[in-house]
GROMACS .gro file of N, CA, C and O in nm:
model
  496
    1MET      N    1   2.713  -1.546   0.688
    1MET     CA    2   2.572  -1.559   0.715
    1MET      C    3   2.531  -1.484   0.841
    1MET      O    4   2.416  -1.482   0.874
    2ASN      N    5   2.626  -1.425   0.911
    2ASN     CA    6   2.593  -1.348   1.029
    2ASN      C    7   2.562  -1.205   0.989
    2ASN      O    8   2.649  -1.122   0.979
    3GLU      N    9   2.434  -1.178   0.965
    3GLU     CA   10   2.394  -1.044   0.925
    3GLU      C   11   2.356  -0.966   1.049
    3GLU      O   12   2.285  -1.014   1.135
    4SER      N   13   2.405  -0.846   1.058
    4SER     CA   14   2.368  -0.762   1.170
    4SER      C   15   2.230  -0.703   1.142
    4SER      O   16   2.186  -0.696   1.028
    5PRO      N   17   2.161  -0.658   1.247
    5PRO     CA   18   2.029  -0.598   1.224
    5PRO      C   19   2.036  -0.474   1.136
    5PRO      O   20   1.938  -0.435   1.076
    6ASP      N   21   2.153  -0.411   1.127
    6ASP     CA   22   2.166  -0.291   1.046
    6ASP      C   23   2.204  -0.322   0.902
    6ASP      O   24   2.237  -0.231   0.827
    7SER      N   25   2.201  -0.449   0.861
    7SER     CA   26   2.245  -0.485   0.726
    7SER      C   27   2.143  -0.446   0.619
    7SER      O   28   2.174  -0.442   0.503
    8HIS      N   29   2.020  -0.419   0.659
    8HIS     CA   30   1.916  -0.378   0.563
    8HIS      C   31   1.898  -0.227   0.575
    8HIS      O   32   1.814  -0.179   0.648
    9HIS      N   33   1.977  -0.152   0.501
    9HIS     CA   34   1.974  -0.008   0.512
    9HIS      C   35   1.864   0.050   0.425
    9HIS      O   36   1.845   0.008   0.312
   10VAL      N   37   1.793   0.146   0.480
   10VAL     CA   38   1.695   0.220   0.401
   10VAL      C   39   1.741   0.363   0.383
   10VAL      O   40   1.671   0.443   0.324
   11ILE      N   41   1.858   0.397   0.435
   11ILE     CA   42   1.912   0.531   0.420
   11ILE      C   43   2.022   0.528   0.314
   11ILE      O   44   2.115   0.449   0.321
   12GLU      N   45   2.008   0.613   0.213
   12GLU     CA   46   2.109   0.622   0.109
   12GLU      C   47   2.231   0.695   0.164
   12GLU      O   48   2.222   0.765   0.265
   13PRO      N   49   2.346   0.681   0.099
   13PRO     CA   50   2.466   0.751   0.145
   13PRO      C   51   2.448   0.901   0.159
   13PRO      O   52   2.512   0.964   0.241
   14GLY      N   53   2.361   0.963   0.082
   14GLY     CA   54   2.339   1.107   0.090
   14GLY      C   55   2.256   1.149   0.210
   14GLY      O   56   2.234   1.266   0.233
   15GLY      N   57   2.206   1.055   0.289
   15GLY     CA   58   2.128   1.086   0.407
   15GLY      C   59   1.978   1.078   0.388
   15GLY      O   60   1.904   1.083   0.483
   16LYS      N   61   1.931   1.065   0.264
   16LYS     CA   62   1.788   1.053   0.240
   16LYS      C   63   1.750   0.906   0.232
   16LYS      O   64   1.826   0.825   0.180
   17PRO      N   65   1.632   0.871   0.280
   17PRO     CA   66   1.588   0.731   0.274
   17PRO      C   67   1.569   0.684   0.129
   17PRO      O   68   1.529   0.762   0.044
   18ASP      N   69   1.598   0.559   0.106
   18ASP     CA   70   1.577   0.499  -0.025
   18ASP      C   71   1.429   0.462  -0.035
   18ASP      O   72   1.381   0.372   0.035
   19ILE      N   73   1.356   0.530  -0.121
   19ILE     CA   74   1.211   0.509  -0.131
   19ILE      C   75   1.173   0.406  -0.237
   19ILE      O   76   1.055   0.388  -0.265
   20THR      N   77   1.271   0.336  -0.290
   20THR     CA   78   1.245   0.241  -0.399
   20THR      C   79   1.150   0.128  -0.355
   20THR      O   80   1.054   0.097  -0.426
   21LEU      N   81   1.177   0.067  -0.242
   21LEU     CA   82   1.096  -0.048  -0.200
   21LEU      C   83   0.950  -0.011  -0.173
   21LEU      O   84   0.860  -0.082  -0.221
   22PRO      N   85   0.921   0.098  -0.101
   22PRO     CA   86   0.780   0.134  -0.086
   22PRO      C   87   0.712   0.167  -0.220
   22PRO      O   88   0.594   0.136  -0.237
   23ILE      N   89   0.786   0.224  -0.314
   23ILE     CA   90   0.727   0.251  -0.446
   23ILE      C   91   0.696   0.118  -0.517
   23ILE      O   92   0.593   0.104  -0.582
   24VAL      N   93   0.785   0.020  -0.502
   24VAL     CA   94   0.761  -0.112  -0.560
   24VAL      C   95   0.634  -0.173  -0.500
   24VAL      O   96   0.553  -0.233  -0.572
   25VAL      N   97   0.614  -0.156  -0.369
   25VAL     CA   98   0.493  -0.211  -0.306
   25VAL      C   99   0.369  -0.142  -0.362
   25VAL      O  100   0.270  -0.208  -0.393
   26TYR      N  101   0.375  -0.010  -0.377
   26TYR     CA  102   0.260   0.060  -0.438
   26TYR      C  103   0.236   0.009  -0.581
   26TYR      O  104   0.121  -0.011  -0.622
   27ALA      N  105   0.342  -0.013  -0.657
   27ALA     CA  106   0.329  -0.064  -0.794
   27ALA      C  107   0.268  -0.205  -0.793
   27ALA      O  108   0.184  -0.237  -0.879
   28LEU      N  109   0.308  -0.287  -0.697
   28LEU     CA  110   0.251  -0.422  -0.687
   28LEU      C  111   0.103  -0.416  -0.651
   28LEU      O  112   0.023  -0.497  -0.702
   29LEU      N  113   0.065  -0.322  -0.567
   29LEU     CA  114  -0.077  -0.306  -0.535
   29LEU      C  115  -0.156  -0.266  -0.659
   29LEU      O  116  -0.264  -0.320  -0.684
   30LEU      N  117  -0.100  -0.175  -0.738
   30LEU     CA  118  -0.167  -0.133  -0.861
   30LEU      C  119  -0.172  -0.246  -0.964
   30LEU      O  120  -0.272  -0.263  -1.034
   31ALA      N  121  -0.064  -0.322  -0.973
   31ALA     CA  122  -0.061  -0.434  -1.068
   31ALA      C  123  -0.163  -0.542  -1.032
   31ALA      O  124  -0.205  -0.620  -1.118
   32GLY      N  125  -0.204  -0.544  -0.907
   32GLY     CA  126  -0.304  -0.641  -0.863
   32GLY      C  127  -0.437  -0.624  -0.936
   32GLY      O  128  -0.515  -0.718  -0.945
   33ILE      N  129  -0.462  -0.507  -0.990
   33ILE     CA  130  -0.584  -0.484  -1.068
   33ILE      C  131  -0.585  -0.574  -1.191
   33ILE      O  132  -0.688  -0.629  -1.229
   34VAL      N  133  -0.468  -0.593  -1.250
   34VAL     CA  134  -0.456  -0.673  -1.372
   34VAL      C  135  -0.433  -0.821  -1.341
   34VAL      O  136  -0.480  -0.908  -1.414
   35THR      N  137  -0.362  -0.850  -1.232
   35THR     CA  138  -0.324  -0.988  -1.201
   35THR      C  139  -0.423  -1.061  -1.112
   35THR      O  140  -0.394  -1.172  -1.068
   36GLY      N  141  -0.535  -0.999  -1.084
   36GLY     CA  142  -0.634  -1.064  -1.000
   36GLY      C  143  -0.594  -1.066  -0.853
   36GLY      O  144  -0.641  -1.150  -0.777
   37GLY      N  145  -0.508  -0.977  -0.813
   37GLY     CA  146  -0.470  -0.965  -0.672
   37GLY      C  147  -0.344  -1.039  -0.633
   37GLY      O  148  -0.299  -1.027  -0.520
   38LEU      N  149  -0.285  -1.114  -0.724
   38LEU     CA  150  -0.166  -1.193  -0.690
   38LEU      C  151  -0.050  -1.102  -0.650
   38LEU      O  152   0.016  -1.125  -0.548
   39THR      N  153  -0.026  -0.998  -0.728
   39THR     CA  154   0.086  -0.909  -0.694
   39THR      C  155   0.055  -0.826  -0.570
   39THR      O  156   0.147  -0.784  -0.498
   40MET      N  157  -0.072  -0.803  -0.542
   40MET     CA  158  -0.109  -0.734  -0.418
   40MET      C  159  -0.065  -0.815  -0.297
   40MET      O  160  -0.018  -0.760  -0.198
   41LEU      N  161  -0.081  -0.946  -0.308
   41LEU     CA  162  -0.040  -1.035  -0.199
   41LEU      C  163   0.111  -1.027  -0.177
   41LEU      O  164   0.158  -1.019  -0.063
   42VAL      N  165   0.187  -1.026  -0.286
   42VAL     CA  166   0.333  -1.013  -0.275
   42VAL      C  167   0.369  -0.878  -0.212
   42VAL      O  168   0.455  -0.870  -0.124
   43GLY      N  169   0.301  -0.773  -0.254
   43GLY     CA  170   0.327  -0.640  -0.201
   43GLY      C  171   0.299  -0.629  -0.052
   43GLY      O  172   0.377  -0.569   0.022
   44VAL      N  173   0.190  -0.688  -0.007
   44VAL     CA  174   0.158  -0.678   0.136
   44VAL      C  175   0.255  -0.760   0.220
   44VAL      O  176   0.290  -0.720   0.332
   45VAL      N  177   0.306  -0.869   0.167
   45VAL     CA  178   0.408  -0.947   0.239
   45VAL      C  179   0.535  -0.863   0.254
   45VAL      O  180   0.595  -0.858   0.362
   46ILE      N  181   0.574  -0.795   0.148
   46ILE     CA  182   0.692  -0.708   0.155
   46ILE      C  183   0.669  -0.598   0.259
   46ILE      O  184   0.758  -0.567   0.339
   47ALA      N  185   0.551  -0.538   0.259
   47ALA     CA  186   0.521  -0.432   0.356
   47ALA      C  187   0.527  -0.484   0.499
   47ALA      O  188   0.581  -0.417   0.588
   48TYR      N  189   0.476  -0.605   0.522
   48TYR     CA  190   0.483  -0.664   0.657
   48TYR      C  191   0.629  -0.690   0.697
   48TYR      O  192   0.667  -0.666   0.811
   49VAL      N  193   0.709  -0.739   0.604
   49VAL     CA  194   0.848  -0.773   0.635
   49VAL      C  195   0.932  -0.649   0.665
   49VAL      O  196   1.011  -0.648   0.759
   50TYR      N  197   0.915  -0.543   0.589
   50TYR     CA  198   1.000  -0.424   0.603
   50TYR      C  199   0.943  -0.319   0.699
   50TYR      O  200   1.008  -0.218   0.723
   51ARG      N  201   0.827  -0.344   0.753
   51ARG     CA  202   0.769  -0.251   0.850
   51ARG      C  203   0.859  -0.245   0.974
   51ARG      O  204   0.905  -0.346   1.023
   52GLY      N  205   0.886  -0.124   1.020
   52GLY     CA  206   0.968  -0.107   1.139
   52GLY      C  207   1.117  -0.097   1.114
   52GLY      O  208   1.196  -0.097   1.207
   53GLN      N  209   1.159  -0.089   0.988
   53GLN     CA  210   1.302  -0.085   0.957
   53GLN      C  211   1.345   0.048   0.896
   53GLN      O  212   1.441   0.054   0.821
   54GLY      N  213   1.276   0.154   0.929
   54GLY     CA  214   1.311   0.284   0.873
   54GLY      C  215   1.256   0.395   0.958
   54GLY      O  216   1.210   0.373   1.070
   55PRO      N  217   1.258   0.515   0.906
   55PRO     CA  218   1.203   0.629   0.979
   55PRO      C  219   1.052   0.611   1.003
   55PRO      O  220   0.987   0.530   0.936
   56HIS      N  221   0.998   0.690   1.093
   56HIS     CA  222   0.856   0.678   1.129
   56HIS      C  223   0.765   0.694   1.007
   56HIS      O  224   0.669   0.620   0.990
   57TRP      N  225   0.795   0.792   0.923
   57TRP     CA  226   0.707   0.815   0.808
   57TRP      C  227   0.714   0.700   0.709
   57TRP      O  228   0.618   0.676   0.635
   58PHE      N  229   0.825   0.625   0.708
   58PHE     CA  230   0.835   0.503   0.626
   58PHE      C  231   0.737   0.398   0.678
   58PHE      O  232   0.667   0.334   0.601
   59ASP      N  233   0.738   0.380   0.811
   59ASP     CA  234   0.648   0.283   0.873
   59ASP      C  235   0.502   0.318   0.846
   59ASP      O  236   0.418   0.230   0.828
   60GLU      N  237   0.472   0.448   0.844
   60GLU     CA  238   0.336   0.491   0.814
   60GLU      C  239   0.297   0.452   0.671
   60GLU      O  240   0.183   0.415   0.645
   61HIS      N  241   0.391   0.457   0.577
   61HIS     CA  242   0.362   0.414   0.440
   61HIS      C  243   0.335   0.264   0.436
   61HIS      O  244   0.242   0.220   0.369
   62TYR      N  245   0.416   0.186   0.506
   62TYR     CA  246   0.392   0.042   0.508
   62TYR      C  247   0.257   0.010   0.573
   62TYR      O  248   0.184  -0.077   0.526
   63ARG      N  249   0.223   0.082   0.679
   63ARG     CA  250   0.094   0.062   0.744
   63ARG      C  251  -0.019   0.101   0.648
   63ARG      O  252  -0.121   0.032   0.640
   64TYR      N  253  -0.002   0.209   0.574
   64TYR     CA  254  -0.099   0.254   0.475
   64TYR      C  255  -0.116   0.149   0.365
   64TYR      O  256  -0.228   0.120   0.322
   65GLN      N  257  -0.006   0.089   0.321
   65GLN     CA  258  -0.012  -0.013   0.216
   65GLN      C  259  -0.081  -0.140   0.267
   65GLN      O  260  -0.162  -0.200   0.196
   66ILE      N  261  -0.049  -0.179   0.389
   66ILE     CA  262  -0.113  -0.297   0.448
   66ILE      C  263  -0.263  -0.274   0.462
   66ILE      O  264  -0.345  -0.360   0.428
   67ARG      N  265  -0.299  -0.157   0.511
   67ARG     CA  266  -0.440  -0.123   0.527
   67ARG      C  267  -0.510  -0.115   0.391
   67ARG      O  268  -0.624  -0.160   0.378
   68THR      N  269  -0.443  -0.060   0.291
   68THR     CA  270  -0.501  -0.054   0.157
   68THR      C  271  -0.530  -0.195   0.105
   68THR      O  272  -0.635  -0.220   0.046
   69PHE      N  273  -0.436  -0.287   0.127
   69PHE     CA  274  -0.457  -0.425   0.083
   69PHE      C  275  -0.581  -0.486   0.147
   69PHE      O  276  -0.668  -0.541   0.078
   70TRP      N  277  -0.591  -0.477   0.279
   70TRP     CA  278  -0.703  -0.542   0.350
   70TRP      C  279  -0.836  -0.475   0.316
   70TRP      O  280  -0.938  -0.544   0.303
   71LEU      N  281  -0.837  -0.344   0.302
   71LEU     CA  282  -0.959  -0.277   0.261
   71LEU      C  283  -0.998  -0.314   0.119
   71LEU      O  284  -1.116  -0.332   0.089
   72ALA      N  285  -0.900  -0.328   0.031
   72ALA     CA  286  -0.928  -0.370  -0.107
   72ALA      C  287  -0.988  -0.511  -0.109
   72ALA      O  288  -1.084  -0.537  -0.182
   73VAL      N  289  -0.934  -0.599  -0.027
   73VAL     CA  290  -0.991  -0.735  -0.018
   73VAL      C  291  -1.137  -0.728   0.025
   73VAL      O  292  -1.224  -0.792  -0.035
   74LEU      N  293  -1.165  -0.648   0.128
   74LEU     CA  294  -1.301  -0.632   0.176
   74LEU      C  295  -1.392  -0.573   0.069
   74LEU      O  296  -1.501  -0.626   0.041
   75TYR      N  297  -1.349  -0.464   0.007
   75TYR     CA  298  -1.433  -0.396  -0.092
   75TYR      C  299  -1.455  -0.481  -0.217
   75TYR      O  300  -1.564  -0.482  -0.273
   76PHE      N  301  -1.352  -0.553  -0.261
   76PHE     CA  302  -1.370  -0.642  -0.377
   76PHE      C  303  -1.462  -0.759  -0.343
   76PHE      O  304  -1.540  -0.803  -0.427
   77ALA      N  305  -1.454  -0.810  -0.221
   77ALA     CA  306  -1.544  -0.919  -0.178
   77ALA      C  307  -1.689  -0.871  -0.176
   77ALA      O  308  -1.780  -0.941  -0.224
   78ILE      N  309  -1.712  -0.752  -0.124
   78ILE     CA  310  -1.848  -0.695  -0.122
   78ILE      C  311  -1.897  -0.674  -0.265
   78ILE      O  312  -2.012  -0.706  -0.297
   79SER      N  313  -1.809  -0.624  -0.351
   79SER     CA  314  -1.847  -0.604  -0.491
   79SER      C  315  -1.880  -0.736  -0.559
   79SER      O  316  -1.973  -0.744  -0.640
   80GLY      N  317  -1.803  -0.840  -0.526
   80GLY     CA  318  -1.831  -0.972  -0.582
   80GLY      C  319  -1.969  -1.023  -0.541
   80GLY      O  320  -2.042  -1.079  -0.624
   81LEU      N  321  -2.004  -1.001  -0.416
   81LEU     CA  322  -2.138  -1.041  -0.370
   81LEU      C  323  -2.247  -0.958  -0.436
   81LEU      O  324  -2.354  -1.010  -0.471
   82LEU      N  325  -2.220  -0.830  -0.456
   82LEU     CA  326  -2.319  -0.742  -0.518
   82LEU      C  327  -2.337  -0.771  -0.667
   82LEU      O  328  -2.434  -0.724  -0.727
   83MET      N  329  -2.247  -0.847  -0.725
   83MET     CA  330  -2.264  -0.883  -0.867
   83MET      C  331  -2.386  -0.973  -0.886
   83MET      O  332  -2.439  -0.980  -0.997
   84LEU      N  333  -2.429  -1.036  -0.779
   84LEU     CA  334  -2.551  -1.118  -0.787
   84LEU      C  335  -2.674  -1.032  -0.816
   84LEU      O  336  -2.771  -1.081  -0.872
   85VAL      N  337  -2.669  -0.906  -0.777
   85VAL     CA  338  -2.782  -0.816  -0.803
   85VAL      C  339  -2.744  -0.711  -0.908
   85VAL      O  340  -2.809  -0.608  -0.918
   86LEU      N  341  -2.639  -0.736  -0.981
   86LEU     CA  342  -2.596  -0.658  -1.096
   86LEU      C  343  -2.540  -0.520  -1.068
   86LEU      O  344  -2.501  -0.450  -1.160
   87ILE      N  345  -2.535  -0.475  -0.944
   87ILE     CA  346  -2.470  -0.347  -0.917
   87ILE      C  347  -2.323  -0.366  -0.881
   87ILE      O  348  -2.249  -0.271  -0.866
   88GLY      N  349  -2.282  -0.490  -0.867
   88GLY     CA  350  -2.144  -0.521  -0.833
   88GLY      C  351  -2.045  -0.475  -0.938
   88GLY      O  352  -1.931  -0.442  -0.905
   89PHE      N  353  -2.086  -0.469  -1.062
   89PHE     CA  354  -1.997  -0.424  -1.168
   89PHE      C  355  -1.961  -0.276  -1.149
   89PHE      O  356  -1.848  -0.235  -1.170
   90VAL      N  357  -2.059  -0.199  -1.105
   90VAL     CA  358  -2.035  -0.056  -1.080
   90VAL      C  359  -1.946  -0.041  -0.957
   90VAL      O  360  -1.849   0.037  -0.959
   91THR      N  361  -1.976  -0.114  -0.851
   91THR     CA  362  -1.895  -0.101  -0.729
   91THR      C  363  -1.754  -0.154  -0.752
   91THR      O  364  -1.659  -0.104  -0.691
   92TRP      N  365  -1.739  -0.253  -0.838
   92TRP     CA  366  -1.605  -0.305  -0.872
   92TRP      C  367  -1.520  -0.194  -0.935
   92TRP      O  368  -1.404  -0.177  -0.899
   93LEU      N  369  -1.579  -0.120  -1.027
   93LEU     CA  370  -1.508  -0.008  -1.090
   93LEU      C  371  -1.476   0.102  -0.988
   93LEU      O  372  -1.369   0.163  -0.993
   94VAL      N  373  -1.567   0.127  -0.896
   94VAL     CA  374  -1.544   0.227  -0.792
   94VAL      C  375  -1.426   0.184  -0.704
   94VAL      O  376  -1.341   0.266  -0.668
   95VAL      N  377  -1.417   0.057  -0.672
   95VAL     CA  378  -1.306   0.006  -0.590
   95VAL      C  379  -1.174   0.020  -0.666
   95VAL      O  380  -1.072   0.056  -0.607
   96ILE      N  381  -1.174  -0.005  -0.795
   96ILE     CA  382  -1.052   0.011  -0.875
   96ILE      C  383  -1.007   0.158  -0.874
   96ILE      O  384  -0.888   0.186  -0.854
   97VAL      N  385  -1.099   0.249  -0.892
   97VAL     CA  386  -1.065   0.393  -0.888
   97VAL      C  387  -1.012   0.429  -0.750
   97VAL      O  388  -0.913   0.501  -0.737
   98TRP      N  389  -1.077   0.378  -0.645
   98TRP     CA  390  -1.032   0.402  -0.507
   98TRP      C  391  -0.889   0.352  -0.487
   98TRP      O  392  -0.806   0.421  -0.429
   99LEU      N  393  -0.859   0.233  -0.536
   99LEU     CA  394  -0.726   0.174  -0.520
   99LEU      C  395  -0.621   0.256  -0.594
   99LEU      O  396  -0.513   0.284  -0.538
  100VAL      N  397  -0.650   0.296  -0.716
  100VAL     CA  398  -0.556   0.378  -0.793
  100VAL      C  399  -0.532   0.511  -0.722
  100VAL      O  400  -0.417   0.553  -0.705
  101PHE      N  401  -0.638   0.576  -0.679
  101PHE     CA  402  -0.624   0.704  -0.612
  101PHE      C  403  -0.542   0.692  -0.485
  101PHE      O  404  -0.453   0.773  -0.458
  102ARG      N  405  -0.567   0.588  -0.407
  102ARG     CA  406  -0.495   0.569  -0.281
  102ARG      C  407  -0.347   0.542  -0.305
  102ARG      O  408  -0.261   0.594  -0.233
  103CYS      N  409  -0.314   0.464  -0.405
  103CYS     CA  410  -0.174   0.435  -0.436
  103CYS      C  411  -0.102   0.558  -0.490
  103CYS      O  412   0.013   0.585  -0.452
  104VAL      N  413  -0.167   0.633  -0.578
  104VAL     CA  414  -0.105   0.754  -0.631
  104VAL      C  415  -0.081   0.855  -0.519
  104VAL      O  416   0.024   0.919  -0.512
  105LYS      N  417  -0.178   0.868  -0.431
  105LYS     CA  418  -0.164   0.958  -0.316
  105LYS      C  419  -0.045   0.914  -0.229
  105LYS      O  420   0.034   0.997  -0.185
  106GLY      N  421  -0.032   0.784  -0.207
  106GLY     CA  422   0.081   0.733  -0.127
  106GLY      C  423   0.215   0.759  -0.193
  106GLY      O  424   0.311   0.800  -0.127
  107ILE      N  425   0.223   0.739  -0.324
  107ILE     CA  426   0.349   0.763  -0.396
  107ILE      C  427   0.385   0.911  -0.391
  107ILE      O  428   0.501   0.947  -0.371
  108LYS      N  429   0.285   0.997  -0.406
  108LYS     CA  430   0.310   1.142  -0.400
  108LYS      C  431   0.368   1.181  -0.264
  108LYS      O  432   0.467   1.253  -0.257
  109HIS      N  433   0.309   1.133  -0.157
  109HIS     CA  434   0.360   1.164  -0.023
  109HIS      C  435   0.497   1.101   0.000
  109HIS      O  436   0.582   1.160   0.069
  110LEU      N  437   0.519   0.986  -0.056
  110LEU     CA  438   0.648   0.918  -0.041
  110LEU      C  439   0.758   1.000  -0.108
  110LEU      O  440   0.868   1.016  -0.052
  111GLN      N  441   0.732   1.054  -0.224
  111GLN     CA  442   0.830   1.135  -0.294
  111GLN      C  443   0.857   1.267  -0.222
  111GLN      O  444   0.962   1.327  -0.240
  112GLU      N  445   0.763   1.311  -0.140
  112GLU     CA  446   0.781   1.431  -0.059
  112GLU      C  447   0.846   1.399   0.075
  112GLU      O  448   0.861   1.487   0.159
  113HIS      N  449   0.878   1.272   0.097
  113HIS     CA  450   0.941   1.224   0.221
  113HIS      C  451   0.857   1.256   0.344
  113HIS      O  452   0.908   1.305   0.445
  114ARG      N  453   0.728   1.226   0.332
  114ARG     CA  454   0.640   1.245   0.447
  114ARG      C  455   0.536   1.134   0.451
  114ARG      O  456   0.513   1.065   0.350
  115ALA      N  457   0.477   1.117   0.567
  115ALA     CA  458   0.377   1.012   0.586
  115ALA      C  459   0.249   1.048   0.511
  115ALA      O  460   0.217   1.166   0.495
  116PRO      N  461   0.173   0.947   0.468
  116PRO     CA  462   0.045   0.976   0.402
  116PRO      C  463  -0.054   1.031   0.504
  116PRO      O  464  -0.048   1.000   0.623
  117ASP      N  465  -0.146   1.113   0.455
  117ASP     CA  466  -0.253   1.166   0.541
  117ASP      C  467  -0.357   1.058   0.564
  117ASP      O  468  -0.382   0.974   0.477
  118ASN      N  469  -0.421   1.061   0.677
  118ASN     CA  470  -0.534   0.973   0.708
  118ASN      C  471  -0.504   0.825   0.685
  118ASN      O  472  -0.574   0.758   0.610
  119VAL      N  473  -0.401   0.775   0.749
  119VAL     CA  474  -0.363   0.635   0.732
  119VAL      C  475  -0.476   0.542   0.773
  119VAL      O  476  -0.498   0.438   0.711
  120ASP      N  477  -0.552   0.580   0.874
  120ASP     CA  478  -0.659   0.494   0.925
  120ASP      C  479  -0.794   0.514   0.855
  120ASP      O  480  -0.893   0.455   0.896
  121ALA      N  481  -0.798   0.596   0.751
  121ALA     CA  482  -0.923   0.624   0.681
  121ALA      C  483  -0.974   0.500   0.607
  121ALA      O  484  -0.896   0.422   0.553
  122TRP      N  485  -1.105   0.486   0.601
  122TRP     CA  486  -1.165   0.375   0.530
  122TRP      C  487  -1.182   0.405   0.381
  122TRP      O  488  -1.193   0.315   0.300
  123LEU      N  489  -1.183   0.531   0.346
  123LEU     CA  490  -1.200   0.565   0.205
  123LEU      C  491  -1.072   0.618   0.145
  123LEU      O  492  -0.996   0.545   0.086
  124ILE      N  493  -1.046   0.746   0.156
  124ILE     CA  494  -0.927   0.803   0.092
  124ILE      C  495  -0.848   0.876   0.193
  124ILE      O  496  -0.782   0.867   0.270
   0.00000   0.00000   0.00000
């Protein structure tokens, strides 16, 4: 039960980081569209737990995922309120497209082994 801090390796034997876990987090964020956000919550917990345990560009992906989650919560809440005036259905679809685009962009940068652009951006 005595695990060293280095017991959670993110570097594969070949020297390249294992990008599986960040891809799983992106997949969980995308699955949140269908599950009503439940898997998004699981994904953001994983991102919080594994943040700081890899190269800098890995941490930037976790920060991007965490920020995507919180912005999605905000945008979906605003869309829910706007449903009272019937434009919320349109904004809800816009938020879904935004979420898909942001996750695909993150996965693309992850496969290129680099940090996502504009981590602090409110839109894309």
